[in-house]
XYZ file of C-alpha atoms in Angstrom:
325
model
C -40.288 85.841 -1.830
C -42.720 83.033 -2.685
C -43.487 79.961 -0.431
C -41.426 77.826 -2.755
C -38.263 79.873 -2.702
C -38.330 80.381 1.106
C -39.167 76.809 1.751
C -36.342 75.610 -0.651
C -33.655 77.752 1.018
C -34.785 76.690 4.526
C -34.937 73.038 3.369
C -31.106 73.127 2.317
C -29.831 75.293 5.144
C -31.940 74.020 8.135
C -33.003 70.546 7.357
C -30.096 69.116 5.315
C -27.130 71.038 6.665
C -28.067 71.874 10.376
C -30.400 69.107 11.437
C -29.453 66.204 9.334
C -25.840 67.059 8.545
C -26.304 65.557 5.150
C -23.169 64.747 3.165
C -21.941 66.841 0.278
C -23.230 64.012 -2.083
C -26.547 64.012 -0.669
C -26.820 67.755 -0.873
C -25.611 67.687 -4.472
C -28.128 65.043 -5.403
C -31.108 66.926 -3.840
C -29.941 70.004 -5.529
C -29.756 68.487 -9.113
C -33.188 66.979 -8.580
C -35.043 70.287 -7.506
C -33.120 72.247 -10.212
C -34.396 69.948 -12.729
C -37.914 70.167 -11.097
C -37.970 74.010 -11.217
C -36.688 74.162 -14.799
C -39.592 71.788 -15.805
C -42.075 73.880 -13.918
C -40.753 77.020 -15.629
C -41.327 75.513 -19.135
C -44.823 74.386 -18.362
C -46.019 77.524 -16.219
C -44.031 80.364 -17.827
C -43.089 81.502 -14.297
C -39.418 81.929 -13.203
C -38.437 79.558 -10.433
C -38.377 82.493 -7.905
C -41.941 83.248 -8.684
C -43.132 79.772 -8.445
C -45.631 78.833 -5.504
C -46.307 75.561 -4.023
C -49.583 75.359 -5.766
C -47.660 75.374 -9.075
C -45.728 72.215 -8.048
C -48.851 70.110 -7.512
C -49.087 66.392 -8.020
C -49.870 66.624 -11.890
C -46.741 68.856 -12.256
C -44.470 66.427 -10.331
C -45.913 63.451 -12.076
C -45.250 65.228 -15.564
C -41.649 65.882 -14.383
C -41.188 62.250 -13.477
C -42.416 61.155 -16.820
C -40.180 63.617 -18.612
C -37.183 61.980 -16.749
C -37.848 58.557 -18.134
C -39.195 59.564 -21.701
C -36.980 62.566 -22.680
C -34.081 62.129 -20.419
C -33.917 58.310 -20.689
C -33.499 57.908 -16.920
C -33.933 54.396 -15.255
C -36.645 53.729 -12.943
C -34.205 53.692 -10.060
C -32.973 57.200 -11.104
C -36.797 58.262 -11.285
C -37.357 56.862 -7.734
C -34.322 58.549 -6.314
C -35.500 61.974 -7.678
C -39.034 61.339 -6.315
C -37.472 60.592 -2.891
C -35.679 64.064 -2.932
C -38.971 65.587 -3.740
C -40.915 63.859 -1.058
C -38.269 64.944 1.388
C -38.799 68.649 0.487
C -42.583 68.366 0.620
C -42.463 66.670 3.903
C -40.508 69.617 5.232
C -42.926 72.034 3.636
C -45.850 70.314 5.152
C -44.624 71.442 8.604
C -44.289 74.988 7.543
C -47.183 75.593 5.080
C -50.540 73.953 6.377
C -52.405 76.140 3.998
C -50.997 73.936 1.184
C -51.770 70.681 2.958
C -53.973 69.177 0.226
C -51.445 69.843 -2.526
C -48.384 68.603 -0.438
C -50.520 65.443 0.597
C -51.061 64.718 -3.189
C -47.535 65.000 -3.994
C -46.426 62.742 -1.036
C -48.899 60.191 -2.203
C -47.010 59.639 -5.587
C -45.817 56.126 -5.293
C -42.189 54.789 -6.298
C -42.139 52.406 -9.229
C -41.142 48.905 -9.077
C -37.721 48.478 -10.642
C -36.415 45.418 -12.314
C -33.575 43.626 -10.485
C -30.785 43.044 -13.094
C -27.887 40.712 -12.548
C -24.724 42.830 -11.714
C -22.070 42.719 -14.225
C -18.404 42.003 -13.413
C -15.126 41.017 -15.006
C -13.868 37.363 -15.067
C -10.166 36.979 -14.112
C -9.031 36.899 -17.718
C -10.979 40.049 -18.559
C -9.715 41.751 -15.282
C -6.035 40.666 -16.267
C -6.431 42.106 -19.778
C -7.822 45.427 -18.406
C -4.856 45.756 -16.072
C -2.496 45.075 -19.013
C -3.890 47.864 -20.990
C -2.333 51.068 -19.442
C 1.044 52.084 -21.086
C 3.425 51.843 -18.190
C 6.031 53.545 -20.157
C 4.172 56.822 -19.464
C 3.478 58.582 -16.254
C -0.226 58.504 -16.989
C -0.227 54.882 -17.804
C 1.575 54.258 -14.260
C -1.028 56.298 -12.516
C -4.005 54.632 -14.385
C -2.421 51.004 -13.561
C -2.108 51.816 -9.935
C -5.496 53.266 -9.829
C -7.212 50.123 -11.613
C -5.356 47.565 -9.654
C -6.403 49.293 -6.465
C -10.021 49.549 -7.581
C -10.321 45.875 -8.685
C -8.582 44.684 -5.443
C -10.370 46.919 -2.810
C -13.718 47.532 -4.577
C -13.886 51.100 -3.536
C -16.571 53.252 -4.907
C -15.751 55.758 -7.582
C -16.210 58.590 -5.196
C -14.087 56.905 -2.630
C -11.280 56.108 -5.212
C -11.059 59.530 -6.396
C -11.091 61.308 -3.021
C -8.135 59.263 -1.736
C -5.262 61.205 -0.548
C -1.612 60.098 -0.125
C -2.065 59.826 3.606
C -4.986 57.444 3.185
C -2.486 54.698 2.043
C -0.719 52.831 4.720
C 1.972 50.418 3.328
C 3.737 49.520 6.584
C 2.644 46.597 8.848
C -0.762 45.539 7.958
C -1.006 47.539 4.604
C -4.460 48.987 3.945
C -6.210 51.834 2.553
C -8.560 54.100 4.568
C -11.692 55.962 3.080
C -14.441 58.005 4.107
C -17.461 56.454 2.220
C -21.316 56.583 1.665
C -23.245 57.466 4.699
C -20.356 59.155 6.373
C -18.811 55.636 7.198
C -15.099 55.304 7.419
C -13.623 51.951 6.811
C -10.183 50.263 5.974
C -9.458 47.702 3.388
C -6.443 45.515 3.472
C -4.055 45.468 0.457
C -2.306 42.328 -1.058
C 1.286 42.090 -1.666
C 1.040 42.807 -5.423
C -1.141 45.873 -4.859
C 1.202 47.310 -2.191
C 4.229 47.035 -4.640
C 2.386 48.799 -7.311
C 1.040 51.697 -5.158
C 4.408 52.073 -3.401
C 6.098 52.566 -6.695
C 3.271 55.149 -7.738
C 3.881 57.018 -4.396
C 7.572 57.181 -4.959
C 7.065 58.744 -8.473
C 4.026 61.008 -7.379
C 5.894 62.598 -4.542
C 2.782 64.304 -3.150
C 2.344 65.766 0.117
C -0.014 63.895 2.614
C -3.072 65.868 1.628
C -2.556 65.664 -2.248
C -4.715 63.452 -4.271
C -3.413 59.907 -4.715
C -4.462 59.789 -8.271
C -4.416 63.484 -9.553
C -5.656 64.740 -12.851
C -3.208 66.324 -15.176
C -3.801 69.606 -13.539
C -2.938 68.168 -10.186
C -6.438 68.289 -8.623
C -8.615 65.381 -7.599
C -9.927 63.444 -10.395
C -13.686 63.659 -11.040
C -16.104 60.718 -11.599
C -16.458 61.678 -15.342
C -12.605 61.679 -15.662
C -12.307 58.271 -13.914
C -14.964 56.892 -16.259
C -13.205 58.473 -19.340
C -9.946 56.897 -18.284
C -11.509 53.477 -17.727
C -13.295 53.613 -21.081
C -9.999 54.398 -22.913
C -8.377 51.276 -21.434
C -11.433 49.083 -22.027
C -11.320 50.314 -25.617
C -7.751 48.840 -25.944
C -8.983 45.438 -24.924
C -10.331 43.159 -27.795
C -11.776 40.697 -25.134
C -13.895 43.643 -23.605
C -15.455 44.706 -27.009
C -19.161 45.187 -26.464
C -19.099 44.894 -22.821
C -20.143 47.662 -20.637
C -17.346 48.412 -18.053
C -18.058 51.262 -15.579
C -16.176 52.036 -12.437
C -18.883 50.289 -10.400
C -18.191 47.140 -12.370
C -14.830 47.147 -10.961
C -16.291 47.085 -7.534
C -18.576 44.228 -8.484
C -15.443 42.370 -9.765
C -13.749 42.831 -6.277
C -16.864 41.435 -4.787
C -17.032 38.435 -7.026
C -13.430 37.660 -6.440
C -13.955 37.443 -2.620
C -17.029 35.319 -3.198
C -15.392 32.854 -5.658
C -12.405 32.642 -2.871
C -15.073 31.394 -0.374
C -15.256 34.597 1.782
C -18.265 34.671 3.765
C -21.010 37.060 2.548
C -21.103 39.076 5.803
C -17.430 39.821 5.544
C -17.768 40.928 1.832
C -20.485 43.296 3.157
C -17.988 44.681 5.632
C -15.341 44.816 2.961
C -17.578 46.848 0.555
C -19.053 49.090 3.259
C -22.705 47.883 2.766
C -24.800 48.866 5.653
C -27.079 45.921 5.163
C -25.958 42.342 4.303
C -29.069 42.049 2.044
C -27.324 44.401 -0.383
C -24.701 41.966 -0.828
C -27.027 39.223 -1.737
C -27.082 40.371 -5.388
C -23.504 38.828 -5.882
C -24.899 35.386 -4.839
C -27.552 35.709 -7.626
C -24.888 36.472 -10.184
C -22.485 33.774 -9.216
C -23.009 30.939 -11.779
C -20.200 28.849 -10.046
C -21.771 28.988 -6.920
C -25.006 27.810 -8.475
C -23.176 25.071 -10.377
C -21.711 23.782 -7.159
C -25.197 23.724 -5.556
C -26.488 21.654 -8.502
C -23.637 19.223 -8.319
C -24.505 18.592 -4.708
C -28.173 17.779 -5.528
C -27.237 15.223 -8.371
C -28.993 11.781 -7.450
C -26.152 9.402 -6.207
C -27.051 6.562 -8.634
C -27.013 9.002 -11.763
C -24.020 8.838 -14.012
C -21.710 11.935 -13.412
C -21.577 14.500 -16.091
C -23.704 17.060 -17.790
C -26.525 16.368 -20.456
C -25.366 16.532 -23.954
C -27.911 16.598 -26.929
C -27.849 13.693 -29.253
C -26.636 13.676 -32.824
C -28.857 15.637 -34.964
C -29.587 12.620 -37.289
C -30.380 10.263 -34.489
C -32.565 12.901 -32.806
C -34.543 13.007 -36.193
C -35.001 9.300 -36.136
C -35.964 9.152 -32.657
C -38.461 11.855 -33.173
C -40.258 9.870 -35.953
């Protein structure tokens, strides 16, 4: 067994599982990254992954792999950086066990992350959200399931993984109705439900008749819905909304929509961070950047008191021509 094979196995079994107690999502993300790296190295060196050595995974090889992600697989800079973080974690572990490869390992660890552009988050306006919720055909069981799932997503802002992993016992509709979830970073949290959401979810539970451990929103096979299945159902309903034509709507956009609703309602940003399960309030600042209504209110407050209220409007085109002479 080569150093790469032994180190790779120890990295997952000892470092991630035993020492860090990493979540299944973290392990899956690291697994996918390293599998892609080994396949890329096999194509370039001709060696099977089980015969690769640490010297084969040197800095030029890793850099070539990162370029392959961006150019051939069309991955974003953020995805590229996430893959690099997984590789850095493996090589930091290898540095403790293979000092004979210290030079190659140090060069890989020195590969920097790229600066990524900070884009404005996308979200649905109230009319767009209402159009989406009106899309499911509630005359069918699938439509009623999708309606309950979408209204819960838009109101609570749960992540896609949190939404699909909900079970029937995670919903509490008695006094102080709420939904509990085990989210990112192994953090559990509860999110209150509105009266309208409670009514929809209660009706779905009565029809679903699942046991406490059954998925709240099962697939047609009765199993928990996958992330791809959730995205497919959402895309289906978005396609039925003319007002959403040309707009990219993903499950995460529904999470952004819930956050923007809270922000427009005047909820403090720290409360929104707790609501969404953000570990750092700075993560929630992206919604302040996207909120044009908040910026407009700030602009209105800074208007000179002697100026005439109102917004600038351009003059008539003919008058503008004459004034420009």
